[in-house]
């Protein structure tokens, strides 16, 4: 069914034309008519089936036709910020001809831009549960104002633990007699069914089976190439197949732009589309594709959704898709209406781990074809693109190892490594005044003074060293630490300690020389001397006692 067959407002149809959509997907064909009437929906549909347009287009239609009063806003809850931003970009594209305003709220970024959009009083707000609740607590979002609620990928959201948050938000919204609720989920789990039963009013149930592809009419093949060989092999593949129409899919926006630029420089008529491409440019590119004026289109999965090209001959997966469902959506664009098609995939070291999941999803092994040298056509216009041998080739500078790029098949800059250096020592040239060639000496040497040329040798580890740095200039003071001919002054030897056999005189002499005091044997001290010492001790004790009393100790 065509979108023009639906009773959508002209402003909404204009946005659909800007996006390049013509035919409805199954979920769009079945969900848009009841949603336009304000009915609640409970839809079971896989990711990538076109459900974003299925819930946005009827909401836009109801706004521009006045079925939704201006004071009632629309809230779209998504589980991840990537999905929230994707819905936001598609809403701006499909609603480009309306006067509706949009805002997106998700975590991981600052609040300033989001607060600015919320202050503009948008009719449609898209966000993740956590950030939506943050804005609600600050008073910038009031849940009682929402007349339309859309929950996308409900099963995934509840698996991530957002079930209590969703219930908290829905409980603060108007009742089911006022609010329209649309719930989309890949599976109808118990929590999804409970939420539908509690917060929906006689919802229309829609189940869309997963897309099945007829592999018999599609020639599939996978080529295992390195990341550095992907562009040269892409040139060779296009040269061999010579398709009249081809879509090349990449996993990133930057990758789509780079591939298209390299193709254009090689002489191919190529353009790229991505989610944040200006609407006028996107519309012009899609029209060229449909007219057959643009044989090669490079796109990301998000940008190519809803894009249908009649008689598309070939699809090239420049990157292995990270989601197995995206592989089905990509190659399903060829071999339509019983026609044959070709689908090729380039598996590099970065994305090859996603290949087994794809083969499990489609329940078959994708044939592997060899990569021959004649299929690698060098990109002459790219200075950094060099074709290396498939065996033992150097790693590119943009590989995931994080190391520096090597030149000449693994040779390091300035040599191939410490152990593989030339055994001959490097020749060090010096000028007449002793400085190295090409350097200016800070001070001129004294007249008649000359320096010997640098002696070059190696240390124990085999590293080259310049022994001239260790040489002492003429006239310098000798190093006492290195002057072995000079006698060291030895300290005087101490007298030997007395032993048990030593006499009293020897013992007294030893202690006098050691401590510098006169010592007397204990038994030779007179009684008067002992009494004198006792008096001194008692007097000191009395003084100490008197001081303690005076000081109050």
Coordinates of C-alpha atoms in Angstrom, one line a residue:
X1 CA 0.0 0.0 0.0
X2 CA 1.2 3.5 -0.8
X3 CA 1.1 6.3 1.8
X4 CA -1.0 8.4 -0.5
X5 CA -3.8 5.8 -0.1
X6 CA -4.0 6.5 3.6
X7 CA -6.1 9.5 4.6
X8 CA -3.2 11.5 5.9
X9 CA -3.1 15.3 6.0
X10 CA -1.2 17.0 3.2
X11 CA 1.5 18.4 5.6
X12 CA 2.2 14.8 6.8
X13 CA 2.3 13.5 3.3
X14 CA 4.8 16.3 2.4
X15 CA 7.1 15.1 5.2
X16 CA 6.8 11.5 3.9
X17 CA 7.8 12.6 0.5
X18 CA 10.8 14.6 1.9
X19 CA 12.0 11.4 3.6
X20 CA 11.7 9.5 0.3
X21 CA 9.0 7.0 1.6
X22 CA 6.4 5.7 -0.8
X23 CA 5.2 2.3 0.2
X24 CA 4.0 1.3 3.6
X25 CA 5.5 -1.6 5.5
X26 CA 3.2 -4.2 6.9
X27 CA 3.2 -2.7 10.4
X28 CA 2.6 0.8 9.0
X29 CA -0.3 -0.4 6.9
X30 CA -2.0 -2.2 9.8
X31 CA -1.2 0.3 12.6
X32 CA -1.6 3.7 11.1
X33 CA -5.4 3.6 10.3
X34 CA -6.6 2.7 13.9
X35 CA -4.0 5.0 15.4
X36 CA -5.4 7.9 13.3
X37 CA -8.8 7.2 15.0
X38 CA -7.3 7.6 18.5
X39 CA -7.4 3.9 19.4
X40 CA -4.9 2.2 21.7
X41 CA -2.5 -0.1 20.1
X42 CA -0.5 -3.2 21.3
X43 CA 1.9 -4.1 18.5
X44 CA 4.3 -7.0 18.3
X45 CA 6.8 -6.2 15.7
X46 CA 10.6 -6.7 15.1
X47 CA 13.2 -3.9 15.2
X48 CA 13.6 -2.3 11.8
X49 CA 10.1 -3.1 10.6
X50 CA 9.2 0.6 10.2
X51 CA 7.3 1.0 13.5
X52 CA 8.7 4.4 14.2
X53 CA 6.8 5.9 11.3
X54 CA 3.8 3.7 12.3
X55 CA 3.3 5.6 15.6
X56 CA 4.7 9.1 14.6
X57 CA 2.6 9.7 11.4
X58 CA -0.8 9.2 13.0
X59 CA 0.2 11.5 15.9
X60 CA 1.3 14.2 13.5
X61 CA -2.0 13.8 11.6
X62 CA -4.1 14.1 14.7
X63 CA -2.2 17.3 15.7
X64 CA -2.6 19.1 12.4
X65 CA -6.2 18.1 12.1
X66 CA -7.0 19.3 15.6
X67 CA -8.0 15.9 17.1
X68 CA -5.4 16.4 19.8
X69 CA -5.8 19.7 21.7
X70 CA -2.6 21.8 21.9
X71 CA -2.3 21.5 25.7
X72 CA -2.0 17.8 25.4
X73 CA 1.6 16.7 24.6
X74 CA 3.0 13.4 23.3
X75 CA 5.6 11.3 25.2
X76 CA 7.7 8.7 23.5
X77 CA 9.7 6.5 25.9
X78 CA 12.7 4.5 24.6
X79 CA 15.1 2.2 26.5
X80 CA 18.4 3.6 25.1
X81 CA 19.6 7.1 24.2
X82 CA 20.7 5.7 20.7
X83 CA 17.1 4.7 20.0
X84 CA 15.7 7.9 21.5
X85 CA 18.0 10.0 19.3
X86 CA 17.0 7.9 16.3
X87 CA 13.3 8.5 16.9
X88 CA 14.0 12.2 17.4
X89 CA 15.9 12.5 14.1
X90 CA 13.1 10.6 12.2
X91 CA 10.4 12.8 13.9
X92 CA 12.1 16.0 12.7
X93 CA 12.4 14.5 9.2
X94 CA 8.8 13.2 8.9
X95 CA 7.4 16.3 10.6
X96 CA 9.4 18.8 8.6
X97 CA 6.3 20.2 6.9
X98 CA 4.3 20.6 10.1
X99 CA 4.7 23.3 12.7
X100 CA 5.3 20.8 15.5
X101 CA 8.3 21.2 17.9
X102 CA 10.3 18.3 19.2
X103 CA 12.6 17.7 22.2
X104 CA 14.8 14.7 23.2
X105 CA 15.9 13.9 26.7
X106 CA 18.5 11.2 27.5
X107 CA 21.4 10.7 29.9
X108 CA 25.1 10.8 29.3
X109 CA 25.0 14.4 28.1
X110 CA 24.5 17.8 29.7
X111 CA 21.1 19.3 30.6
X112 CA 21.5 22.7 29.0
X113 CA 20.4 21.9 25.4
X114 CA 17.6 19.7 26.6
X115 CA 16.3 22.4 29.0
X116 CA 16.4 24.9 26.1
X117 CA 14.2 22.6 23.9
X118 CA 11.8 22.0 26.8
X119 CA 11.5 25.7 27.4
X120 CA 10.3 26.1 23.7
X121 CA 7.1 24.2 24.7
X122 CA 7.4 21.2 22.3
X123 CA 4.4 19.1 21.4
X124 CA 6.4 15.8 21.1
X125 CA 9.0 14.8 23.8
X126 CA 11.2 11.7 23.3
X127 CA 13.4 10.3 26.0
X128 CA 14.7 7.6 28.2
X129 CA 13.1 6.9 31.6
X130 CA 15.9 8.1 33.9
X131 CA 16.4 11.5 32.3
X132 CA 12.6 12.1 31.9
X133 CA 12.2 11.6 35.6
X134 CA 15.0 14.0 36.3
X135 CA 13.3 16.7 34.3
X136 CA 10.0 15.9 35.9
X137 CA 11.5 16.4 39.4
X138 CA 12.9 19.7 38.3
X139 CA 9.5 20.8 37.1
X140 CA 10.3 21.1 33.4
X141 CA 8.2 18.1 32.5
X142 CA 4.7 17.6 33.9
X143 CA 3.3 14.1 33.2
X144 CA -0.3 15.3 33.7
X145 CA 0.0 17.2 30.4
X146 CA 0.6 14.1 28.2
X147 CA -2.5 13.0 26.2
X148 CA -0.5 10.5 24.1
X149 CA 1.9 7.9 25.4
X150 CA 4.1 5.7 23.1
X151 CA 6.4 3.0 24.6
X152 CA 8.9 1.7 22.1
X153 CA 10.7 -1.7 22.6
X154 CA 8.8 -2.3 25.8
X155 CA 10.3 -5.8 26.3
X156 CA 13.8 -4.5 26.1
X157 CA 13.0 -1.6 28.4
X158 CA 11.6 -3.9 31.1
X159 CA 14.6 -6.3 30.7
X160 CA 16.8 -3.3 31.6
X161 CA 14.9 -2.8 34.8
X162 CA 12.8 0.3 33.9
X163 CA 9.5 -1.4 34.7
X164 CA 9.0 0.5 38.0
X165 CA 10.0 3.8 36.4
X166 CA 7.5 3.4 33.5
X167 CA 4.7 2.6 36.0
X168 CA 5.7 5.6 38.1
X169 CA 5.4 7.9 35.0
X170 CA 2.2 6.4 33.6
X171 CA 0.5 6.6 37.0
X172 CA 0.9 10.4 36.9
X173 CA -0.7 10.8 33.5
X174 CA -4.3 11.4 32.6
X175 CA -6.6 8.3 32.7
X176 CA -7.3 6.0 29.8
X177 CA -10.5 7.9 29.0
X178 CA -8.4 10.8 27.9
X179 CA -5.0 9.3 27.0
X180 CA -4.1 7.4 23.9
X181 CA -1.5 4.7 24.5
X182 CA 0.5 2.8 21.9
X183 CA 2.8 0.0 23.0
X184 CA 5.4 -1.6 20.6
X185 CA 7.4 -4.7 21.6
X186 CA 9.3 -7.5 19.8
X187 CA 7.8 -10.0 22.3
X188 CA 4.7 -9.9 24.5
X189 CA 6.2 -10.8 27.9
X190 CA 4.2 -11.0 31.1
X191 CA 5.2 -7.5 32.2
X192 CA 4.2 -6.1 28.8
X193 CA 0.8 -7.8 29.1
X194 CA 0.3 -6.5 32.6
X195 CA 1.1 -2.9 31.6
X196 CA -1.3 -3.2 28.7
X197 CA -4.0 -4.6 30.8
X198 CA -3.6 -1.9 33.6
X199 CA -3.0 1.2 31.5
X200 CA -4.7 0.6 28.1
X201 CA -8.3 0.7 27.0
X202 CA -9.4 -2.0 24.6
X203 CA -6.2 -2.0 22.6
X204 CA -6.0 -3.1 19.0
X205 CA -3.7 -6.1 18.9
X206 CA -1.4 -6.3 15.9
X207 CA 1.2 -9.0 15.3
X208 CA 3.7 -8.7 12.5
X209 CA 5.7 -11.9 11.7
X210 CA 9.5 -11.5 11.3
X211 CA 10.6 -10.8 7.8
X212 CA 11.5 -13.9 5.8
X213 CA 13.8 -13.7 2.8
X214 CA 13.8 -16.0 -0.2
X215 CA 17.5 -16.9 -0.4
X216 CA 17.0 -18.9 -3.5
X217 CA 16.8 -15.8 -5.6
X218 CA 19.7 -13.9 -3.9
X219 CA 23.3 -14.8 -4.6
X220 CA 25.1 -14.4 -1.3
X221 CA 28.8 -14.4 -0.6
X222 CA 31.2 -13.3 2.1
X223 CA 34.8 -12.2 1.5
X224 CA 37.4 -12.2 4.3
X225 CA 39.5 -9.1 3.8
X226 CA 41.6 -7.0 6.2
X227 CA 40.5 -3.5 7.1
X228 CA 43.1 -2.0 4.8
X229 CA 42.0 -4.1 1.9
X230 CA 38.3 -3.3 2.0
X231 CA 38.5 -0.2 -0.3
X232 CA 40.7 -1.9 -2.9
X233 CA 38.5 -5.0 -2.9
X234 CA 35.4 -2.8 -3.2
X235 CA 36.8 -1.3 -6.3
X236 CA 37.6 -4.7 -7.7
X237 CA 34.1 -6.1 -6.8
X238 CA 32.3 -3.2 -8.6
X239 CA 34.6 -3.6 -11.6
X240 CA 33.8 -7.3 -11.8
X241 CA 30.1 -7.1 -11.2
X242 CA 29.4 -3.8 -13.0
X243 CA 25.9 -3.3 -11.3
X244 CA 23.5 -0.7 -12.8
X245 CA 22.2 0.0 -9.3
X246 CA 23.8 -0.7 -5.9
X247 CA 23.5 0.2 -2.3
X248 CA 26.6 -0.1 0.0
X249 CA 25.9 -0.3 3.7
X250 CA 28.2 0.8 6.5
X251 CA 27.8 0.6 10.2
X252 CA 28.8 4.2 10.9
X253 CA 28.1 7.7 9.4
X254 CA 31.8 8.5 9.1
X255 CA 32.3 5.2 7.2
X256 CA 29.5 6.1 4.8
X257 CA 31.0 9.5 4.1
X258 CA 34.5 8.1 3.6
X259 CA 33.5 5.3 1.3
X260 CA 31.4 7.6 -0.9
X261 CA 34.3 10.1 -1.1
X262 CA 36.8 7.4 -2.2
X263 CA 34.3 6.1 -4.8
X264 CA 33.7 9.5 -6.2
X265 CA 37.5 10.1 -6.4
X266 CA 37.8 6.8 -8.3
X267 CA 35.3 7.9 -10.9
X268 CA 32.1 6.4 -9.6
X269 CA 28.9 8.4 -9.5
X270 CA 28.2 8.0 -5.7
X271 CA 26.4 9.8 -2.9
X272 CA 25.8 9.0 0.8
X273 CA 22.9 9.4 3.1
X274 CA 22.8 9.4 6.9
X275 CA 20.4 10.2 9.6
X276 CA 21.5 13.8 10.3
X277 CA 21.8 14.7 6.6
X278 CA 20.0 18.0 5.7
X279 CA 16.5 17.2 4.5
X280 CA 16.8 19.0 1.1
X281 CA 20.0 17.1 0.3
X282 CA 18.5 13.8 1.4
X283 CA 15.4 14.3 -0.7
X284 CA 17.4 15.2 -3.8
X285 CA 19.7 12.2 -3.5
X286 CA 16.7 9.8 -3.1
X287 CA 15.0 11.2 -6.2
X288 CA 18.2 10.6 -8.2
X289 CA 18.3 7.0 -6.9
X290 CA 14.7 6.3 -7.9
X291 CA 15.2 7.9 -11.4
X292 CA 18.3 5.7 -12.0
X293 CA 20.7 8.7 -12.2
X294 CA 22.7 7.6 -9.1
X295 CA 24.0 4.0 -9.6
X296 CA 25.9 3.8 -6.3
X297 CA 24.4 4.9 -3.0
X298 CA 26.3 4.5 0.4
X299 CA 24.0 4.5 3.4
X300 CA 23.7 3.6 7.1
X301 CA 20.9 1.3 8.3
X302 CA 18.9 4.2 9.9
X303 CA 19.1 6.4 6.9
X304 CA 18.0 3.7 4.5
X305 CA 14.9 2.6 6.4
X306 CA 11.8 3.0 4.3
X307 CA 13.9 3.4 1.1
X308 CA 12.7 1.1 -1.6
X309 CA 14.4 1.1 -5.0
X310 CA 12.8 -0.8 -7.8
X311 CA 15.1 -3.3 -9.7
X312 CA 18.0 -2.9 -7.3
X313 CA 20.6 -5.3 -8.6
X314 CA 23.2 -5.5 -5.8
X315 CA 23.7 -4.9 -2.1
X316 CA 27.2 -4.7 -0.6
X317 CA 27.7 -5.0 3.1
X318 CA 30.9 -3.0 3.4
X319 CA 30.7 -3.7 7.2
X320 CA 29.2 -6.9 8.7
X321 CA 26.0 -5.6 10.4
X322 CA 26.1 -5.8 14.2
X323 CA 22.4 -6.7 14.4
X324 CA 21.5 -9.9 12.5
X325 CA 18.1 -8.4 11.6
X326 CA 19.8 -5.6 9.8
X327 CA 21.4 -8.1 7.4
X328 CA 18.0 -9.3 6.4
X329 CA 16.7 -5.8 5.9
X330 CA 19.8 -4.9 3.8
X331 CA 19.8 -7.8 1.4
X332 CA 16.0 -7.9 1.3
X333 CA 16.1 -4.7 -0.8
X334 CA 17.3 -6.7 -3.8
X335 CA 15.4 -9.6 -5.5
X336 CA 12.0 -8.1 -5.0
X337 CA 8.9 -9.3 -6.8
X338 CA 10.5 -12.7 -7.7
X339 CA 13.6 -11.1 -9.4
X340 CA 17.1 -12.2 -8.8
X341 CA 19.7 -10.2 -6.8
X342 CA 23.2 -10.2 -5.4
X343 CA 24.3 -9.6 -1.9
X344 CA 28.0 -9.5 -0.9
X345 CA 29.6 -8.9 2.5
X346 CA 33.1 -7.8 3.4
X347 CA 34.2 -9.3 6.7
X348 CA 37.2 -7.5 8.3
X349 CA 38.9 -8.1 11.6
X350 CA 36.7 -5.5 13.4
X351 CA 33.2 -6.8 12.5
X352 CA 33.8 -10.5 11.6
X353 CA 32.7 -11.7 15.0
X354 CA 29.1 -10.8 14.0
X355 CA 29.1 -13.3 11.2
X356 CA 28.1 -16.4 13.2
X357 CA 25.0 -14.6 14.7
X358 CA 23.9 -13.7 11.2
X359 CA 24.2 -17.3 9.9
X360 CA 22.3 -18.5 13.0
X361 CA 19.6 -16.0 12.3
X362 CA 19.1 -16.9 8.6
X363 CA 19.7 -20.6 9.4
X364 CA 22.3 -21.1 6.7
X365 CA 25.9 -20.7 6.1
X366 CA 26.9 -17.9 3.8
X367 CA 29.3 -19.1 1.0
X368 CA 32.9 -17.9 1.4
X369 CA 34.6 -16.9 -1.8
X370 CA 38.4 -16.4 -2.1
X371 CA 40.1 -13.1 -2.5
X372 CA 42.5 -13.0 -5.4
X373 CA 45.2 -10.4 -5.9
X374 CA 43.7 -9.1 -9.1
X375 CA 40.5 -8.1 -7.2
X376 CA 42.5 -5.6 -5.1
X377 CA 42.6 -2.4 -7.2
X378 CA 44.7 0.2 -5.5
X379 CA 43.2 3.6 -4.7
X380 CA 45.7 5.8 -6.7
X381 CA 44.1 9.0 -5.5
X382 CA 44.7 8.1 -1.8
X383 CA 48.3 8.7 -0.7
X384 CA 48.0 6.6 2.4
X385 CA 46.5 3.6 0.7
X386 CA 49.1 1.0 -0.2
X387 CA 48.4 -2.6 -1.1
X388 CA 50.4 -5.0 1.1
X389 CA 50.9 -8.7 0.6
X390 CA 48.1 -10.8 2.1
X391 CA 50.7 -12.7 4.0
X392 CA 52.8 -10.9 6.6
X393 CA 51.5 -7.5 5.5
X394 CA 52.1 -4.5 7.7
X395 CA 49.3 -3.3 10.0
X396 CA 47.7 -0.1 9.1
X397 CA 47.9 2.9 11.3
X398 CA 44.2 2.7 12.0
X399 CA 44.1 -0.8 13.2
X400 CA 42.8 -1.6 16.6
X401 CA 46.2 -2.5 18.0
X402 CA 47.0 1.1 18.7
X403 CA 50.6 0.8 17.5
X404 CA 52.5 2.9 15.1
X405 CA 52.3 2.3 11.4
X406 CA 55.1 0.3 9.9
X407 CA 56.7 0.9 6.6
X408 CA 58.2 -1.5 4.0
X409 CA 56.4 -4.6 5.3
X410 CA 57.0 -4.3 9.0
X411 CA 60.3 -2.3 9.1
X412 CA 60.2 0.2 11.9
X413 CA 61.0 3.8 11.4
X414 CA 64.7 4.2 11.8
X415 CA 65.5 0.5 11.8
X416 CA 63.9 -2.9 12.3
X417 CA 64.6 -3.2 16.0
X418 CA 67.4 -3.2 18.5
X419 CA 68.5 -6.8 17.8
X420 CA 68.4 -6.3 14.0
X421 CA 70.5 -3.1 13.8
X422 CA 73.5 -2.9 11.7
X423 CA 76.5 -4.4 13.5
X424 CA 78.8 -1.6 12.2
X425 CA 78.8 1.4 14.6
X426 CA 77.5 4.7 13.2
X427 CA 80.1 7.1 12.1
X428 CA 80.1 10.3 14.3
X429 CA 81.6 13.2 12.5
X430 CA 83.0 16.1 14.5
X431 CA 84.3 19.5 13.5
X432 CA 87.9 20.7 14.2
X433 CA 86.9 22.3 17.5
X434 CA 85.5 19.1 18.8
X435 CA 81.8 19.8 18.4
X436 CA 79.5 17.6 16.3
X437 CA 79.1 18.6 12.7
X438 CA 76.3 21.1 12.2
X439 CA 76.2 22.2 15.8
X440 CA 77.5 25.5 17.3
X441 CA 79.8 25.4 20.3
X442 CA 78.7 27.5 23.2
X443 CA 82.3 28.6 24.1
X444 CA 85.5 28.5 22.1
X445 CA 88.3 26.2 23.4
X446 CA 91.5 27.7 24.7
X447 CA 94.4 28.3 22.2
X448 CA 96.3 25.2 21.4
X449 CA 93.7 23.0 23.0
X450 CA 92.4 20.1 21.0
X451 CA 90.0 17.4 21.7
X452 CA 90.3 13.8 20.6
X453 CA 87.7 12.4 18.2
X454 CA 84.9 10.5 19.9
X455 CA 85.5 6.9 20.6
X456 CA 82.5 4.8 19.7
X457 CA 81.7 1.5 21.3
X458 CA 78.9 -0.6 22.7
X459 CA 77.7 -1.3 26.1
X460 CA 76.9 -4.7 27.6
X461 CA 73.4 -4.7 26.0
X462 CA 74.8 -4.0 22.6
X463 CA 73.7 -0.3 22.5
X464 CA 76.0 2.2 20.8
X465 CA 77.6 4.6 23.2
X466 CA 79.8 7.6 22.8
X467 CA 82.8 7.3 25.1
X468 CA 83.9 10.9 24.4
X469 CA 81.3 12.1 26.8
X470 CA 83.1 10.3 29.6
X471 CA 86.5 11.8 28.8
X472 CA 87.8 14.6 31.0
X473 CA 88.9 17.8 29.4
X474 CA 92.5 19.0 29.7
X475 CA 93.3 20.9 32.8
X476 CA 90.4 19.7 34.8
X477 CA 90.7 18.6 38.4
X478 CA 91.4 15.0 39.0
X479 CA 88.6 13.0 40.4
X480 CA 89.5 11.8 43.8
X481 CA 87.0 9.0 43.5
X482 CA 88.8 7.6 40.4
X483 CA 92.4 8.5 41.4
X484 CA 93.5 5.1 42.6
X485 CA 97.2 6.1 42.9
X486 CA 96.5 8.5 45.8
X487 CA 96.8 7.0 49.3
X488 CA 93.8 7.2 51.5
X489 CA 94.2 8.6 55.1
X490 CA 93.3 5.8 57.4
X491 CA 91.7 6.5 60.8
X492 CA 93.8 5.8 63.9
X493 CA 93.5 2.3 65.3
X494 CA 91.6 2.0 68.6
X495 CA 93.3 0.2 71.6
X496 CA 92.3 -3.4 72.1
X497 CA 89.5 -4.0 74.5
X498 CA 90.5 -5.5 77.8
X499 CA 90.0 -9.2 78.5
X500 CA 89.5 -11.2 81.6
X501 CA 93.2 -11.7 81.8
X502 CA 94.0 -7.9 81.7
X503 CA 95.3 -6.3 84.8
X504 CA 93.5 -3.5 86.7
X505 CA 96.0 -0.9 85.4
X506 CA 95.4 -2.0 81.8
X507 CA 91.6 -1.8 82.2
X508 CA 91.8 1.7 83.8
X509 CA 94.2 2.9 81.0
X510 CA 91.7 1.6 78.3
X511 CA 88.7 3.4 79.8
X512 CA 90.7 6.6 80.4
X513 CA 91.7 6.6 76.7
X514 CA 88.3 5.7 75.5
X515 CA 86.2 8.1 77.5
X516 CA 88.7 10.8 78.5
X517 CA 87.9 10.6 82.2
X518 CA 89.6 9.2 85.3
X519 CA 88.2 6.0 86.7
X520 CA 88.8 4.4 90.1
X521 CA 88.0 0.8 91.1
X522 CA 84.9 0.6 93.3
X523 CA 86.6 -1.2 96.2
X524 CA 89.2 1.5 96.4
X525 CA 86.6 4.3 97.0
X526 CA 86.8 5.6 100.6
X527 CA 83.9 5.7 103.0
X528 CA 83.9 9.5 103.1
X529 CA 83.6 9.7 99.3
X530 CA 80.6 7.3 99.4
X531 CA 78.9 9.4 102.1
X532 CA 79.5 12.5 100.1
X533 CA 77.8 11.0 97.1
X534 CA 74.9 9.9 99.2
X535 CA 74.4 13.4 100.6
X536 CA 74.4 14.9 97.1
X537 CA 71.7 12.4 95.9
X538 CA 69.5 13.0 99.0
X539 CA 69.8 16.8 98.6
X540 CA 68.8 16.5 94.9
X541 CA 65.8 14.4 95.9
X542 CA 64.7 17.0 98.5
X543 CA 64.9 19.9 96.0
X544 CA 62.9 17.9 93.5
X545 CA 60.2 17.2 96.2
X546 CA 60.0 20.9 97.1
X547 CA 59.6 22.0 93.5
X548 CA 56.8 19.5 93.0
X549 CA 54.9 21.0 96.0
X550 CA 55.4 24.5 94.9
X551 CA 54.3 23.8 91.4
X552 CA 51.4 21.7 92.6
X553 CA 52.5 18.5 90.8

